[in-house]
Tab-separated table of C-alpha atoms and ligand atoms in Angstrom:
chain	number	residue	atom	x	y	z
A	1168	MET	CA	-2.695	1.410	27.854
A	1169	ALA	CA	-1.285	4.791	29.373
A	1170	ALA	CA	-4.837	5.705	30.345
A	1171	ARG	CA	-5.837	2.289	32.102
A	1172	ARG	CA	-2.869	2.564	34.277
A	1173	ALA	CA	-3.367	5.795	35.330
A	1174	VAL	CA	-6.990	4.986	36.081
A	1175	ASN	CA	-5.891	2.222	38.498
A	1176	GLN	CA	-3.420	4.335	40.283
A	1177	SER	CA	-5.887	6.992	40.918
A	1178	ARG	CA	-8.414	4.387	42.177
A	1179	ARG	CA	-5.597	3.123	44.545
A	1180	LEU	CA	-4.987	6.400	46.021
A	1181	PRO	CA	-8.197	6.739	47.956
A	1182	ASP	CA	-8.950	3.164	48.542
A	1183	SER	CA	-5.595	1.989	50.256
A	1184	ALA	CA	-4.557	4.689	52.218
A	1185	SER	CA	-6.236	7.973	52.800
A	1186	ILE	CA	-10.098	7.046	52.983
A	1187	PRO	CA	-10.124	4.405	55.901
A	1188	LEU	CA	-7.614	6.241	57.998
A	1189	VAL	CA	-9.381	9.764	57.565
A	1190	SER	CA	-12.712	8.413	58.080
A	1191	SER	CA	-11.928	6.631	61.188
A	1192	LEU	CA	-10.748	10.063	62.605
A	1193	HIS	CA	-13.412	12.295	61.301
A	1194	PRO	CA	-16.217	9.756	60.615
A	1195	LYS	CA	-18.430	12.123	58.331
A	1196	SER	CA	-16.749	15.353	57.636
A	1197	ARG	CA	-13.565	14.551	55.920
A	1198	SER	CA	-14.354	11.456	53.776
A	1199	THR	CA	-16.521	13.279	51.532
A	1200	PRO	CA	-14.222	15.693	50.198
A	1201	LEU	CA	-11.389	13.234	49.769
A	1202	LEU	CA	-13.793	10.888	47.973
A	1203	SER	CA	-14.768	13.980	45.592
A	1204	VAL	CA	-10.976	14.731	45.022
A	1205	GLY	CA	-10.441	10.971	44.161
A	1206	LEU	CA	-13.497	11.157	41.557
A	1207	VAL	CA	-12.181	14.331	40.245
A	1208	LEU	CA	-8.630	12.904	39.540
A	1209	LEU	CA	-10.372	9.982	37.986
A	1210	GLY	CA	-12.228	11.997	35.768
A	1211	ALA	CA	-9.206	14.212	34.677
A	1212	PHE	CA	-7.083	10.988	34.005
A	1213	LEU	CA	-10.302	9.449	31.711
A	1214	LEU	CA	-10.237	12.789	29.994
A	1215	ILE	CA	-6.706	12.645	29.324
A	1216	GLY	CA	-6.812	9.066	28.241
A	1217	TYR	CA	-9.647	10.052	25.990
A	1218	SER	CA	-7.943	13.108	24.321
A	1219	TYR	CA	-4.990	10.505	23.787
A	1220	SER	CA	-6.811	8.180	21.818
A	1221	SER	CA	-8.836	10.535	20.015
A	1222	SER	CA	-5.650	12.640	18.586
A	1223	GLY	CA	-3.442	9.573	17.758
A	1224	GLY	CA	-5.993	7.175	16.230
A	1225	LEU	CA	-4.997	7.366	12.641
A	1226	ALA	CA	-3.884	3.858	12.363
A	1227	SER	CA	-7.295	2.310	12.572
A	1228	ASP	CA	-8.579	5.179	10.219
A	1229	LYS	CA	-6.095	4.079	7.618
A	1230	GLU	CA	-7.708	0.486	7.008
A	1231	ALA	CA	-11.180	2.174	7.273
A	1232	ILE	CA	-10.628	4.437	4.392
A	1233	HIS	CA	-9.447	1.682	2.318
A	1234	LYS	CA	-12.303	-0.710	3.066
A	1235	GLY	CA	-14.936	2.327	2.656
A	1236	GLU	CA	-13.670	3.525	-0.698
A	1237	GLY	CA	-16.652	4.945	-2.891
A	1238	ALA	CA	-18.332	8.348	-2.354
A	1239	SER	CA	-15.884	10.731	-0.681
A	1240	CYS	CA	-14.720	14.358	-0.921
A	1241	THR	CA	-11.814	12.834	-2.918
A	1242	SER	CA	-14.250	11.956	-5.732
A	1243	GLU	CA	-15.613	15.273	-5.444
A	1244	VAL	CA	-12.204	16.660	-6.241
A	1245	HIS	CA	-12.775	14.951	-9.796
A	1246	ARG	CA	-16.070	16.597	-10.318
A	1247	ALA	CA	-14.774	20.156	-9.419
A	1248	ILE	CA	-11.547	20.063	-11.553
A	1249	PRO	CA	-13.394	21.874	-14.278
A	1250	PHE	CA	-14.474	24.681	-11.940
A	1251	LEU	CA	-11.091	24.690	-10.211
A	1252	LYS	CA	-9.621	25.511	-13.642
A	1253	LYS	CA	-12.060	28.276	-14.206
A	1254	ALA	CA	-11.338	29.547	-10.733
A	1255	TYR	CA	-7.412	29.277	-10.882
A	1256	GLY	CA	-7.100	29.691	-14.538
A	1257	GLN	CA	-3.221	30.023	-15.368
A	1258	THR	CA	-1.767	29.226	-11.900
A	1259	MET	CA	-3.537	25.776	-11.868
A	1260	ARG	CA	-0.250	24.663	-13.607
A	1261	LYS	CA	1.525	22.832	-10.810
A	1262	VAL	CA	-0.798	21.076	-8.551
A	1263	LEU	CA	-0.132	19.032	-5.501
A	1264	HIS	CA	-3.185	16.691	-4.286
A	1265	VAL	CA	-3.148	15.323	-0.674
A	1266	GLY	CA	-5.698	12.606	0.205
A	1267	PRO	CA	-6.807	8.912	-0.144
A	1268	ASP	CA	-6.995	7.677	-3.777
A	1269	THR	CA	-4.676	10.386	-4.728
A	1270	CYS	CA	-3.207	8.495	-7.717
A	1271	ALA	CA	-6.619	8.516	-9.436
A	1272	VAL	CA	-6.798	12.369	-8.923
A	1273	VAL	CA	-3.261	12.776	-10.306
A	1274	SER	CA	-4.195	10.614	-13.331
A	1275	THR	CA	-7.145	12.827	-13.977
A	1276	LEU	CA	-5.274	16.178	-13.514
A	1277	LEU	CA	-2.286	14.843	-15.647
A	1278	LYS	CA	-4.951	14.438	-18.689
A	1279	GLU	CA	-5.619	18.194	-18.583
A	1280	ASP	CA	-3.426	20.233	-20.835
A	1281	ASP	CA	-0.636	22.454	-18.959
A	1282	THR	CA	-1.271	20.849	-15.740
A	1283	GLU	CA	1.523	19.010	-13.766
A	1284	ALA	CA	0.275	17.097	-10.977
A	1285	TRP	CA	1.708	15.362	-7.824
A	1286	GLY	CA	0.022	13.412	-4.899
A	1287	VAL	CA	0.543	12.494	-1.298
A	1288	GLU	CA	-1.193	9.548	0.072
A	1289	PRO	CA	-1.597	10.065	3.911
A	1290	TYR	CA	-2.485	6.566	4.666
A	1291	ASP	CA	-0.948	3.626	2.807
A	1292	LEU	CA	-0.101	2.855	-0.865
A	1293	GLU	CA	0.196	-1.213	-0.265
A	1294	ASP	CA	-3.069	-2.052	-2.467
A	1295	ALA	CA	-2.153	0.371	-5.300
A	1296	ASP	CA	-3.126	-0.791	-8.627
A	1297	SER	CA	-0.460	-1.072	-11.697
A	1298	SER	CA	-1.138	2.420	-12.777
A	1299	CYS	CA	-0.693	3.907	-9.460
A	1300	LYS	CA	2.494	1.695	-8.729
A	1301	ARG	CA	3.739	3.489	-12.132
A	1302	LEU	CA	2.966	7.032	-10.669
A	1303	ILE	CA	4.955	5.934	-7.523
A	1304	ARG	CA	7.936	4.621	-9.634
A	1305	LYS	CA	7.986	8.003	-11.414
A	1306	GLY	CA	7.991	10.011	-8.369
A	1307	PHE	CA	4.524	11.713	-9.022
A	1308	VAL	CA	3.010	9.971	-6.022
A	1309	ARG	CA	4.347	9.139	-2.463
A	1310	SER	CA	3.002	8.330	0.791
A	1311	ALA	CA	3.783	10.803	3.678
A	1312	ASP	CA	2.298	11.470	7.281
A	1313	ILE	CA	0.734	14.729	7.199
A	1314	LYS	CA	0.915	15.344	10.860
A	1315	PHE	CA	4.630	16.002	9.900
A	1316	SER	CA	6.024	18.650	7.887
A	1317	LEU	CA	5.745	17.836	3.865
A	1318	PRO	CA	9.027	16.808	2.339
A	1319	TYR	CA	8.801	19.649	-0.184
A	1320	ARG	CA	10.405	23.069	-0.326
A	1321	PRO	CA	8.287	26.632	0.178
A	1322	LYS	CA	6.188	27.300	-2.848
A	1323	SER	CA	6.862	23.987	-4.648
A	1324	PHE	CA	3.373	24.042	-5.994
A	1325	SER	CA	0.899	26.490	-7.547
A	1326	VAL	CA	-2.388	25.107	-6.058
A	1327	VAL	CA	-2.482	22.415	-3.221
A	1328	ILE	CA	-5.815	20.502	-2.945
A	1329	VAL	CA	-6.545	18.465	0.066
A	1330	SER	CA	-9.541	16.237	0.661
A	1331	ASP	CA	-10.746	13.430	3.215
A	1332	ALA	CA	-7.567	14.092	5.221
A	1333	LEU	CA	-8.228	17.260	7.375
A	1334	ASP	CA	-11.275	15.719	8.782
A	1335	TYR	CA	-9.092	13.304	10.644
A	1336	LEU	CA	-6.832	15.462	12.440
A	1337	SER	CA	-7.412	17.059	15.687
A	1338	PRO	CA	-6.810	20.823	16.018
A	1339	LYS	CA	-3.734	20.181	17.440
A	1340	TYR	CA	-2.232	18.484	14.240
A	1341	LEU	CA	-4.451	20.668	12.105
A	1342	ASN	CA	-2.346	23.774	13.661
A	1343	LYS	CA	0.929	22.135	12.047
A	1344	THR	CA	-0.518	20.631	8.868
A	1345	LEU	CA	-2.608	23.439	7.567
A	1346	PRO	CA	0.237	26.216	7.640
A	1347	ASP	CA	2.386	23.440	6.057
A	1348	LEU	CA	-0.143	23.020	3.166
A	1349	ALA	CA	0.067	26.717	2.746
A	1350	ARG	CA	3.889	26.763	2.883
A	1351	VAL	CA	4.328	24.387	-0.109
A	1352	SER	CA	1.858	26.446	-2.439
A	1353	SER	CA	2.088	29.543	-4.025
A	1354	ASP	CA	-1.372	30.697	-5.451
A	1355	GLY	CA	-3.712	28.952	-3.201
A	1356	LEU	CA	-4.729	26.034	-0.732
A	1357	VAL	CA	-8.307	24.160	-1.673
A	1358	ILE	CA	-9.943	22.167	1.101
A	1359	PHE	CA	-12.474	19.664	0.439
A	1360	ALA	CA	-14.307	18.661	3.876
A	1361	GLY	CA	-17.342	16.759	4.623
A	1362	TYR	CA	-20.531	18.092	5.988
A	1363	PRO	CA	-21.463	17.374	9.445
A	1364	GLY	CA	-24.123	14.582	9.514
A	1365	GLN	CA	-23.410	13.427	6.059
A	1366	GLN	CA	-24.695	9.890	5.899
A	1367	ARG	CA	-22.129	7.600	3.867
A	1368	ALA	CA	-21.339	4.116	3.634
A	1369	LYS	CA	-17.876	5.216	4.322
A	1370	VAL	CA	-18.853	7.061	7.539
A	1371	LEU	CA	-20.594	4.209	8.969
A	1372	GLU	CA	-17.648	2.047	8.052
A	1373	LEU	CA	-15.495	4.358	9.994
A	1374	ALA	CA	-17.672	4.253	12.839
A	1375	LYS	CA	-17.331	0.456	13.042
A	1376	PHE	CA	-13.355	1.130	13.280
A	1377	GLY	CA	-13.819	2.894	16.432
A	1378	LYS	CA	-13.242	6.435	15.815
A	1379	PRO	CA	-15.556	8.079	13.410
A	1380	VAL	CA	-14.284	10.866	11.245
A	1381	LYS	CA	-14.808	14.357	12.565
A	1382	LEU	CA	-17.060	16.121	10.240
A	1383	ARG	CA	-17.139	19.858	11.093
A	1384	SER	CA	-19.368	22.697	10.271
A	1385	SER	CA	-18.422	25.472	7.828
A	1386	SER	CA	-18.846	27.701	10.759
A	1387	TRP	CA	-16.129	25.754	12.849
A	1388	TRP	CA	-13.957	25.797	9.909
A	1389	ILE	CA	-14.241	29.467	9.354
A	1390	ARG	CA	-13.632	30.197	13.015
A	1391	TYR	CA	-10.549	27.999	12.758
A	1392	PHE	CA	-9.019	29.658	9.744
A	1393	VAL	CA	-9.524	32.854	11.330
A	1394	GLN	CA	-7.913	31.906	14.407
A	1395	THR	CA	-4.732	30.330	12.866
A	1396	GLY	CA	-4.520	33.502	10.578
A	1397	LEU	CA	-5.256	31.654	7.127
A	1398	GLN	CA	-7.241	34.045	4.803
A	1399	GLU	CA	-9.969	33.124	2.350
A	1400	ASN	CA	-9.080	33.557	-1.183
A	1401	GLU	CA	-11.748	35.734	-1.983
A	1402	ALA	CA	-11.283	36.073	-5.705
A	1403	ALA	CA	-10.730	32.370	-6.019
A	1404	THR	CA	-13.935	31.587	-4.325
A	1405	LYS	CA	-15.876	33.902	-6.013
A	1406	LYS	CA	-14.899	32.800	-9.645
A	1407	PHE	CA	-15.328	29.269	-8.543
A	1408	GLU	CA	-18.886	29.861	-7.374
A	1409	GLN	CA	-19.922	31.738	-10.446
A	1410	ALA	CA	-18.547	28.826	-12.633
A	1411	ALA	CA	-20.268	26.358	-10.455
A	1412	SER	CA	-23.554	28.181	-10.300
A	1413	LYS	CA	-23.513	28.519	-14.181
A	1414	SER	CA	-23.285	24.772	-14.754
A	1415	SER	CA	-25.634	23.993	-11.766
A	1416	TYR	CA	-22.794	22.287	-9.860
A	1417	LYS	CA	-23.530	21.473	-6.398
A	1418	PRO	CA	-20.701	19.999	-4.558
A	1419	SER	CA	-21.364	17.498	-2.098
A	1420	CYS	CA	-18.533	18.571	0.197
A	1421	GLN	CA	-17.661	21.796	1.751
A	1422	ILE	CA	-14.925	23.696	-0.359
A	1423	PHE	CA	-12.669	26.206	0.950
A	1424	HIS	CA	-10.106	28.318	-0.992
A	1425	LEU	CA	-7.456	30.044	1.098
A	1426	VAL	CA	-4.585	32.267	0.465
A	1427	SER	CA	-1.191	30.446	0.480
B	2432	LIG	C1	-4.128	26.038	17.412
B	2432	LIG	O1	-3.841	27.421	17.077
B	2432	LIG	C2	-4.626	28.528	17.441
B	2432	LIG	C3	-3.924	29.918	16.970
B	2432	LIG	O2	-2.456	29.809	16.948
B	2432	LIG	C4	-4.611	28.381	19.123
B	2432	LIG	O3	-5.305	29.558	19.704
B	2432	LIG	C5	-5.007	27.176	19.541
B	2432	LIG	O4	-5.207	27.126	21.061
B	2432	LIG	C6	-4.161	25.929	18.987
B	2432	LIG	N1	-4.946	24.725	19.297
B	2432	LIG	C7	-4.216	23.501	19.794
B	2432	LIG	C8	-5.058	22.431	20.257
B	2432	LIG	O5	-3.275	23.666	19.880
């Protein structure tokens, strides 16, 4: 809405006042620069409008995620759990998962020995099934907007795993959310992100809802981590990759291991 109003104003500016007056005084010489100033302004407003709509549009993604359940990086988390256990060993004892379908991830993790698990659902939990409702009632799962600080004390969890959530945030929000995920973990932060160009039913579904998910390349992510001062957890990365290659496990998502 804001964008539309701004555009109208910028149109009115050259049309109603300046151009007729100026061009009648200086038939050719002055009207062109003014017109281009008007066009530049119009362009600027359009750009501002676009960046607003692309940074704040989580509401429509919410629905898309629920409708498009199926192949996702959250399902990759289930497959990666045995390898994560090898990589993190003893430290994988208090785990927080952040992402859609977190109830399923928490249930899977709770079945592991010596693992406590909690979940944050970044979208909504309205259509939770009965076992999910039980997890919510017991306080294991809650919904929270990950654009804001998570309601946990520093180092509340040993390992924090996030999937299908950061791909929907613009760098502006990533700048707040990623350090906050690192804040609540003590032994590591594991990020599951989609590969760019990944052709999935879900991605197509999202495109239908207006704003497609931003799938970033691994070089984009690595540059971003360096920029924001987040370090790769080299030991965990190495152990994870060794365990994965031993079992010929090839994740269908990018997996990054960061130091908390
Ligand atoms: C995010 O943080 C980095 C490093 O502090 C900074 O260079 C970058 O401009 C920030 N991006 C946004 C969109 O705020």
